[in-house]
Coordinates of C-alpha atoms and ligand atoms in Angstrom, one line a residue:
M1 CA 225.4 21.3 -127.2
M2 CA 227.0 23.0 -124.5
A3 CA 224.4 24.6 -121.9
E4 CA 226.9 26.9 -121.1
H5 CA 229.6 28.6 -123.3
N6 CA 232.8 28.3 -120.6
Y7 CA 234.0 25.2 -122.1
K8 CA 236.3 23.9 -119.5
G9 CA 238.6 21.5 -121.8
N10 CA 238.4 17.8 -121.8
V11 CA 241.6 17.0 -120.0
Q12 CA 239.9 14.6 -117.3
S13 CA 238.1 12.9 -120.2
Q14 CA 241.2 12.3 -122.4
R15 CA 242.8 10.7 -119.3
L16 CA 239.8 8.9 -118.1
F17 CA 239.5 7.6 -121.7
E18 CA 243.7 6.6 -122.3
R19 CA 243.1 4.6 -118.7
G20 CA 239.7 3.1 -119.8
S21 CA 241.3 1.5 -123.2
K22 CA 243.7 -0.3 -121.2
H23 CA 240.9 -2.1 -119.5
L24 CA 237.9 -1.6 -121.7
V25 CA 237.4 -2.5 -125.4
G26 CA 237.8 1.3 -126.9
S27 CA 237.1 2.2 -123.8
V28 CA 233.6 2.0 -124.0
N29 CA 230.8 -1.0 -123.2
S30 CA 228.6 0.2 -126.4
P31 CA 230.4 1.0 -129.9
V32 CA 228.0 4.1 -130.4
R33 CA 229.6 5.6 -126.7
A34 CA 232.8 5.5 -129.2
F35 CA 232.3 8.6 -131.1
G36 CA 233.5 6.8 -133.8
S37 CA 230.8 8.2 -136.6
V38 CA 231.0 11.9 -135.3
G39 CA 234.9 12.1 -134.2
G40 CA 236.8 13.0 -131.2
D41 CA 237.0 10.9 -128.2
P42 CA 234.2 9.9 -125.6
I43 CA 233.4 12.7 -123.0
F44 CA 233.0 10.7 -120.2
I45 CA 229.5 11.9 -117.6
Q46 CA 230.3 12.4 -114.2
R47 CA 226.5 13.2 -113.0
G48 CA 222.8 14.1 -114.8
E49 CA 220.1 16.4 -113.4
G50 CA 217.3 17.0 -115.6
A51 CA 218.3 18.2 -119.0
Y52 CA 221.7 18.1 -118.3
V53 CA 224.5 15.9 -118.0
Y54 CA 227.9 17.1 -116.6
D55 CA 231.3 15.4 -117.7
A56 CA 234.6 14.7 -116.1
D57 CA 235.7 18.2 -116.6
G58 CA 232.6 19.8 -115.4
N59 CA 231.2 21.0 -118.5
A60 CA 227.5 21.2 -118.9
Y61 CA 225.4 19.9 -122.1
I62 CA 221.8 19.8 -122.8
D63 CA 221.5 16.2 -123.1
Y64 CA 219.4 15.5 -126.3
V65 CA 220.5 11.9 -126.3
A66 CA 218.8 10.6 -123.1
S67 CA 220.6 7.5 -122.4
Y68 CA 219.2 6.4 -126.3
G69 CA 215.5 7.0 -124.9
P70 CA 215.0 5.7 -121.0
M71 CA 215.6 9.0 -119.6
I72 CA 212.5 10.8 -120.7
L73 CA 211.9 12.2 -117.3
G74 CA 215.5 13.6 -117.6
H75 CA 218.1 12.5 -115.3
A76 CA 217.9 11.9 -111.4
H77 CA 213.9 12.6 -111.2
P78 CA 213.7 13.1 -107.2
R79 CA 210.8 10.8 -107.3
V80 CA 212.6 7.8 -108.9
V81 CA 215.5 8.5 -106.7
S82 CA 213.6 8.0 -103.5
A83 CA 211.5 5.3 -104.8
V84 CA 214.7 3.8 -105.9
T85 CA 216.5 4.4 -102.7
E86 CA 213.9 3.2 -100.8
A87 CA 213.6 -0.4 -102.7
A88 CA 217.7 -0.7 -102.5
R89 CA 216.9 -0.9 -98.9
A90 CA 215.0 -3.7 -98.8
G91 CA 217.5 -5.8 -100.7
F92 CA 218.4 -6.0 -104.5
T93 CA 217.6 -9.2 -105.9
F94 CA 216.0 -12.8 -104.5
G95 CA 215.8 -15.0 -107.3
A96 CA 212.1 -15.2 -106.5
T97 CA 209.5 -13.2 -107.6
T98 CA 208.1 -9.9 -106.1
E99 CA 205.2 -7.4 -105.9
Q100 CA 207.3 -4.8 -107.9
E101 CA 206.7 -7.2 -111.3
I102 CA 203.2 -7.6 -110.6
E103 CA 202.7 -3.7 -110.5
L104 CA 205.0 -2.9 -113.3
A105 CA 202.9 -5.4 -115.7
E106 CA 199.9 -4.0 -114.7
L107 CA 200.9 -0.6 -115.5
I108 CA 202.4 -1.7 -118.6
K109 CA 199.1 -3.3 -119.5
S110 CA 196.9 -0.2 -118.8
A111 CA 198.7 1.3 -121.8
F112 CA 198.9 -1.9 -124.1
P113 CA 195.6 -4.1 -123.4
G114 CA 196.4 -6.3 -126.1
M115 CA 199.6 -7.8 -123.9
D116 CA 197.9 -10.5 -122.2
L117 CA 201.1 -12.2 -120.7
I118 CA 204.3 -10.5 -120.0
R119 CA 207.6 -11.8 -119.6
F120 CA 210.2 -9.3 -118.2
V121 CA 214.3 -9.8 -119.4
N122 CA 216.9 -7.3 -119.0
S123 CA 217.4 -5.6 -122.2
G124 CA 215.6 -4.8 -125.7
T125 CA 218.1 -7.5 -127.1
E126 CA 216.7 -10.4 -124.9
A127 CA 213.0 -9.3 -125.7
T128 CA 213.3 -9.7 -129.3
M129 CA 215.1 -12.6 -129.3
S130 CA 213.1 -14.4 -126.9
A131 CA 210.3 -12.8 -129.1
I132 CA 211.6 -14.8 -132.2
R133 CA 212.2 -18.0 -130.3
L134 CA 209.0 -18.1 -129.0
A135 CA 207.0 -17.3 -132.8
R136 CA 208.9 -20.1 -134.2
A137 CA 207.8 -22.3 -131.3
Y138 CA 204.4 -21.4 -131.8
T139 CA 204.5 -21.4 -135.7
K140 CA 206.6 -24.4 -136.0
R141 CA 208.2 -22.4 -138.6
K142 CA 211.6 -21.2 -139.1
K143 CA 211.7 -18.2 -141.6
I144 CA 211.5 -14.4 -139.8
I145 CA 211.1 -11.2 -141.5
K146 CA 213.0 -8.0 -140.6
F147 CA 213.1 -5.0 -142.3
S148 CA 216.0 -3.1 -143.7
G149 CA 217.4 -0.3 -141.6
C150 CA 215.4 -1.7 -138.6
Y151 CA 217.3 -2.6 -135.6
H152 CA 216.4 -5.0 -133.4
G153 CA 219.4 -5.2 -130.7
H154 CA 222.5 -7.7 -131.2
E155 CA 221.4 -11.1 -131.6
D156 CA 222.7 -13.5 -134.2
N157 CA 219.8 -13.8 -136.1
L158 CA 218.5 -9.9 -136.3
L159 CA 221.9 -8.5 -137.3
V160 CA 221.5 -8.8 -141.0
A161 CA 222.3 -5.9 -143.3
A162 CA 219.8 -5.2 -145.8
G163 CA 220.9 -6.1 -149.5
S164 CA 221.3 -2.9 -151.3
G165 CA 217.7 -1.8 -152.5
V166 CA 216.4 -5.5 -153.3
V167 CA 214.7 -7.9 -151.3
T168 CA 217.0 -10.4 -150.7
L169 CA 217.8 -13.2 -148.1
G170 CA 219.9 -12.2 -145.4
L171 CA 224.0 -11.7 -145.1
P172 CA 225.7 -11.5 -141.9
G173 CA 225.7 -7.9 -140.8
S174 CA 228.5 -8.8 -138.4
A175 CA 231.8 -10.7 -137.9
G176 CA 231.2 -13.9 -136.4
V177 CA 227.4 -14.6 -137.2
P178 CA 227.8 -17.6 -139.5
E179 CA 225.7 -17.4 -142.7
E180 CA 223.7 -20.6 -141.7
V181 CA 222.3 -18.7 -138.7
V182 CA 220.8 -15.9 -141.1
K183 CA 219.7 -17.9 -143.5
D184 CA 216.4 -17.8 -142.0
T185 CA 216.5 -14.1 -142.0
L186 CA 214.6 -12.6 -144.6
V187 CA 215.1 -8.6 -145.4
A188 CA 212.0 -6.7 -146.9
L189 CA 211.9 -3.2 -147.2
Y190 CA 210.0 -0.5 -144.9
N191 CA 207.2 1.2 -146.6
D192 CA 207.5 -1.2 -149.4
I193 CA 204.1 -3.7 -148.8
D194 CA 205.3 -5.6 -152.1
S195 CA 208.4 -6.4 -150.5
I196 CA 206.7 -8.7 -148.0
R197 CA 204.2 -10.2 -150.3
E198 CA 206.9 -11.4 -152.5
L199 CA 208.8 -12.7 -149.8
I200 CA 205.5 -14.7 -148.7
D201 CA 204.8 -15.9 -152.2
R202 CA 208.3 -17.0 -152.4
F203 CA 208.4 -19.1 -148.9
P204 CA 204.5 -19.9 -148.5
D205 CA 204.0 -21.6 -144.9
E206 CA 207.9 -21.1 -143.6
I207 CA 207.6 -17.8 -142.4
A208 CA 207.1 -17.6 -138.3
A209 CA 207.5 -14.2 -137.9
C210 CA 207.6 -10.5 -138.8
I211 CA 209.4 -8.2 -136.9
I212 CA 209.1 -4.2 -137.2
E213 CA 209.9 -1.0 -135.8
P214 CA 205.9 0.7 -135.7
V215 CA 207.8 4.2 -136.1
A216 CA 211.5 3.3 -137.3
G217 CA 214.3 4.9 -135.2
N218 CA 217.5 2.9 -135.9
M219 CA 217.7 4.9 -139.3
G220 CA 217.2 7.8 -138.4
V221 CA 213.3 8.6 -138.1
V222 CA 211.7 7.1 -140.8
L223 CA 207.6 7.1 -140.7
P224 CA 205.2 4.5 -141.3
E225 CA 203.6 5.9 -144.6
Q226 CA 199.4 5.7 -144.8
D227 CA 198.2 2.1 -144.9
F228 CA 201.3 0.5 -144.3
L229 CA 201.1 -1.0 -141.4
K230 CA 197.5 -1.9 -141.6
E231 CA 198.4 -4.1 -144.6
L232 CA 200.9 -5.6 -143.1
R233 CA 198.9 -6.4 -140.2
Q234 CA 196.2 -7.8 -142.9
L235 CA 199.1 -9.8 -144.7
T236 CA 200.4 -11.5 -141.4
E237 CA 197.3 -12.4 -140.4
A238 CA 196.3 -14.2 -143.5
H239 CA 199.2 -16.1 -143.6
G240 CA 199.8 -17.3 -140.0
I241 CA 203.0 -15.2 -139.3
V242 CA 203.3 -13.8 -135.7
L243 CA 203.5 -10.2 -136.2
I244 CA 206.2 -8.7 -133.6
I245 CA 205.8 -4.7 -132.9
D246 CA 209.2 -3.8 -131.6
E247 CA 208.0 -0.9 -129.2
V248 CA 211.8 -1.1 -127.5
M249 CA 212.2 2.7 -128.7
T250 CA 208.5 4.1 -129.4
G251 CA 207.1 2.2 -126.0
F252 CA 205.8 5.4 -123.6
R253 CA 207.9 7.4 -126.0
S254 CA 205.6 9.5 -127.9
K255 CA 202.4 8.8 -125.7
F256 CA 201.6 6.7 -122.7
G257 CA 201.4 3.5 -124.6
G258 CA 203.0 2.6 -127.8
A259 CA 203.2 3.8 -131.3
Q260 CA 200.8 1.0 -132.5
E261 CA 197.9 2.6 -130.6
H262 CA 197.8 5.8 -132.7
L263 CA 198.6 4.1 -135.6
G264 CA 195.9 1.5 -135.3
I265 CA 197.5 -1.7 -135.4
E266 CA 197.7 -4.2 -133.0
G267 CA 201.0 -7.1 -132.8
D268 CA 200.4 -10.6 -131.7
L269 CA 203.8 -9.9 -129.7
V270 CA 204.8 -6.5 -128.3
C271 CA 208.7 -6.0 -127.4
L272 CA 209.6 -3.4 -124.6
G273 CA 212.7 -1.7 -123.3
K274 CA 214.1 1.9 -122.4
V275 CA 211.5 3.6 -120.7
I276 CA 209.9 1.0 -119.0
G277 CA 213.1 0.6 -117.1
G278 CA 213.2 4.0 -116.3
G279 CA 217.1 4.1 -116.9
F280 CA 217.9 0.4 -115.2
P281 CA 218.0 -2.4 -117.4
V282 CA 215.0 -3.8 -118.1
G283 CA 213.2 -5.2 -121.1
A284 CA 209.7 -7.0 -121.8
Y285 CA 208.2 -9.4 -124.3
G286 CA 204.1 -9.8 -124.4
G287 CA 201.3 -10.6 -126.0
R288 CA 198.4 -12.8 -127.0
K289 CA 198.2 -15.3 -124.3
D290 CA 197.9 -18.6 -126.5
I291 CA 201.3 -17.5 -127.8
M292 CA 202.8 -16.5 -124.0
E293 CA 201.3 -19.5 -122.8
M294 CA 204.0 -21.1 -124.5
V295 CA 206.8 -19.7 -122.7
A296 CA 208.4 -21.7 -119.5
P297 CA 207.0 -22.5 -117.0
L298 CA 203.6 -22.6 -118.7
G299 CA 205.1 -24.0 -122.1
P300 CA 208.1 -25.7 -123.5
V301 CA 209.9 -22.6 -124.8
Y302 CA 212.6 -21.9 -122.3
Q303 CA 213.6 -18.1 -121.4
A304 CA 215.2 -17.3 -118.4
G305 CA 216.9 -14.5 -116.4
T306 CA 219.3 -14.6 -112.8
L307 CA 218.5 -10.8 -112.6
S308 CA 214.9 -10.9 -114.6
G309 CA 212.5 -8.8 -113.1
N310 CA 215.2 -7.4 -110.5
P311 CA 213.0 -5.4 -107.7
I312 CA 215.2 -2.1 -108.2
A313 CA 214.9 -2.0 -111.7
M314 CA 210.9 -2.8 -111.9
T315 CA 210.4 0.1 -109.3
A316 CA 212.7 2.7 -111.3
G317 CA 210.2 1.3 -114.1
I318 CA 206.9 1.6 -112.2
E319 CA 207.8 4.8 -110.7
T320 CA 208.6 6.6 -114.1
L321 CA 205.4 5.1 -115.9
R322 CA 203.4 6.4 -112.7
I323 CA 204.9 9.8 -113.4
L324 CA 204.2 9.8 -117.2
Q325 CA 200.8 8.7 -116.6
E326 CA 200.0 11.8 -113.7
T327 CA 201.8 14.5 -115.8
D328 CA 201.0 13.6 -119.3
P329 CA 204.4 15.5 -120.7
Y330 CA 203.9 14.4 -124.1
P331 CA 202.3 17.3 -125.5
A332 CA 205.1 19.4 -124.0
L333 CA 207.7 16.9 -125.3
A334 CA 206.5 17.0 -128.8
E335 CA 206.1 20.8 -128.8
T336 CA 209.6 21.1 -127.8
A337 CA 210.8 18.8 -130.7
E338 CA 208.6 21.0 -133.2
A339 CA 210.4 24.0 -132.0
L340 CA 213.6 22.2 -132.6
E341 CA 212.2 21.2 -136.2
Q342 CA 211.2 24.5 -136.9
G343 CA 214.8 25.7 -135.9
F344 CA 216.4 23.1 -138.0
K345 CA 214.5 24.4 -141.0
Q346 CA 214.8 27.9 -140.8
I347 CA 218.5 27.6 -140.4
A348 CA 218.8 25.4 -143.3
G349 CA 216.6 27.7 -145.3
D350 CA 218.6 30.5 -144.7
L351 CA 221.7 28.9 -145.5
D352 CA 220.0 26.9 -148.6
V353 CA 221.3 23.8 -147.2
P354 CA 219.0 20.9 -148.1
L355 CA 216.9 19.3 -145.2
Q356 CA 214.2 16.9 -144.5
V357 CA 213.1 16.8 -140.6
N358 CA 211.2 13.6 -140.0
R359 CA 209.4 13.5 -136.5
S360 CA 207.1 11.6 -134.6
G361 CA 206.2 13.2 -131.2
S362 CA 209.9 14.0 -129.7
M363 CA 211.6 11.5 -131.9
I364 CA 213.3 13.8 -134.3
C365 CA 215.9 13.3 -137.1
P366 CA 217.3 16.0 -139.8
F367 CA 218.3 14.1 -142.8
L368 CA 220.9 16.4 -145.2
T369 CA 219.2 16.1 -148.6
R370 CA 216.1 17.4 -150.6
Q371 CA 214.2 14.0 -151.1
P372 CA 211.8 12.6 -148.4
V373 CA 213.3 10.2 -146.7
R374 CA 211.1 7.2 -146.2
D375 CA 213.0 3.8 -146.3
F376 CA 216.7 3.0 -145.4
A377 CA 217.8 3.4 -149.0
S378 CA 216.8 7.0 -148.8
A379 CA 218.2 7.4 -145.1
Q380 CA 221.6 6.1 -146.3
Ligands
PLP401 N1 215.1 -2.7 -130.6 C1 214.8 -1.5 -131.0 C2 213.8 -0.8 -131.5 C3 216.0 -0.7 -130.4 O1 216.1 0.5 -130.6 C4 217.1 -1.1 -129.6 C5 218.1 -0.5 -129.0 O2 218.0 0.8 -129.5 C6 216.5 -2.4 -128.9 C7 215.9 -3.5 -129.8 C8 217.6 -3.4 -128.5 O3 217.3 -2.9 -127.0 P1 218.7 -3.1 -125.7 O4 220.1 -2.0 -126.2 O5 218.3 -2.5 -124.5 O6 219.3 -4.2 -125.8

């Protein structure tokens, strides 16, 4: 949305797009930036400040995307800028451990007390991929359950589209992912506990892990219905299935901590990303000590990274979490999102456009339908 109405055109963005197309795939480094679903060519951002981003032509926009989550404090927060600048002066990366890694882990644990041990990685994808490997090693089982419409990054095992409306064995959701690779990925239906029961009945003692977004944010926003997550917790526990709560999007988003806290469940493993890096590439997985102790160097599950725990990225995360802890912006964020929700509803009502708005704190999604949206099928 334009912050000012003096639109200056998109000549520079067009030029950059043409130049970029000669060198970068589709002129982008992540497909959602290509504007494929919304039309038009990508805008090129020059800078961001607070709630605004400015493109190469000098147009200002209110940024509702916030880099898909990390920029919860707005762009270039002065405290984060100064912490990162100071950290950079001390060197960028050492291939050895720094105190910043411990500090960020301590801050995360203050909000996620169930995470006995943590491992930092470079993205949400790495976090979920590593958590799945670990759960398989821990249980000595192969199969995993994911939910249709949930996204956990682009790792082969998790890139599985749901069968249409039925609980089904996974099919590859991307070219280049062989069926053998996803044959152990089972797809359940969000908000449908019976779909999990069926899979467990069908494959008793074969399921290593169940991974879920506690509030789904990747099929639009879909909230878990009453008791769904609690029942999921009970079922997974009863059957020795490692429950992986993917809080890459929800972590530190609706409150200081995770969605699981206010939803009243605890995962065996938790995955984090986005906000904990304050805009730098950081992911993390962690959880129960007996499971995490299987990760190298303590145990036999190999997982590593040249830049994992990078001190500049850790510093951005530390400062971001400190500011969130000190200022508690969450009620204000929720209020702003609620005002947006009311605005959507009023306009839709005035124009007689069908509308459902799903919202969890500042995660908000309008759906142009009269039916409640509670799973992937209704979201579609
Ligand atoms: N898990 C969830 C819930 C996500 O929303 C995302 C990214 O949007 C990921 C995992 C993957 O994170 P990344 O893009 O950092 O690899």
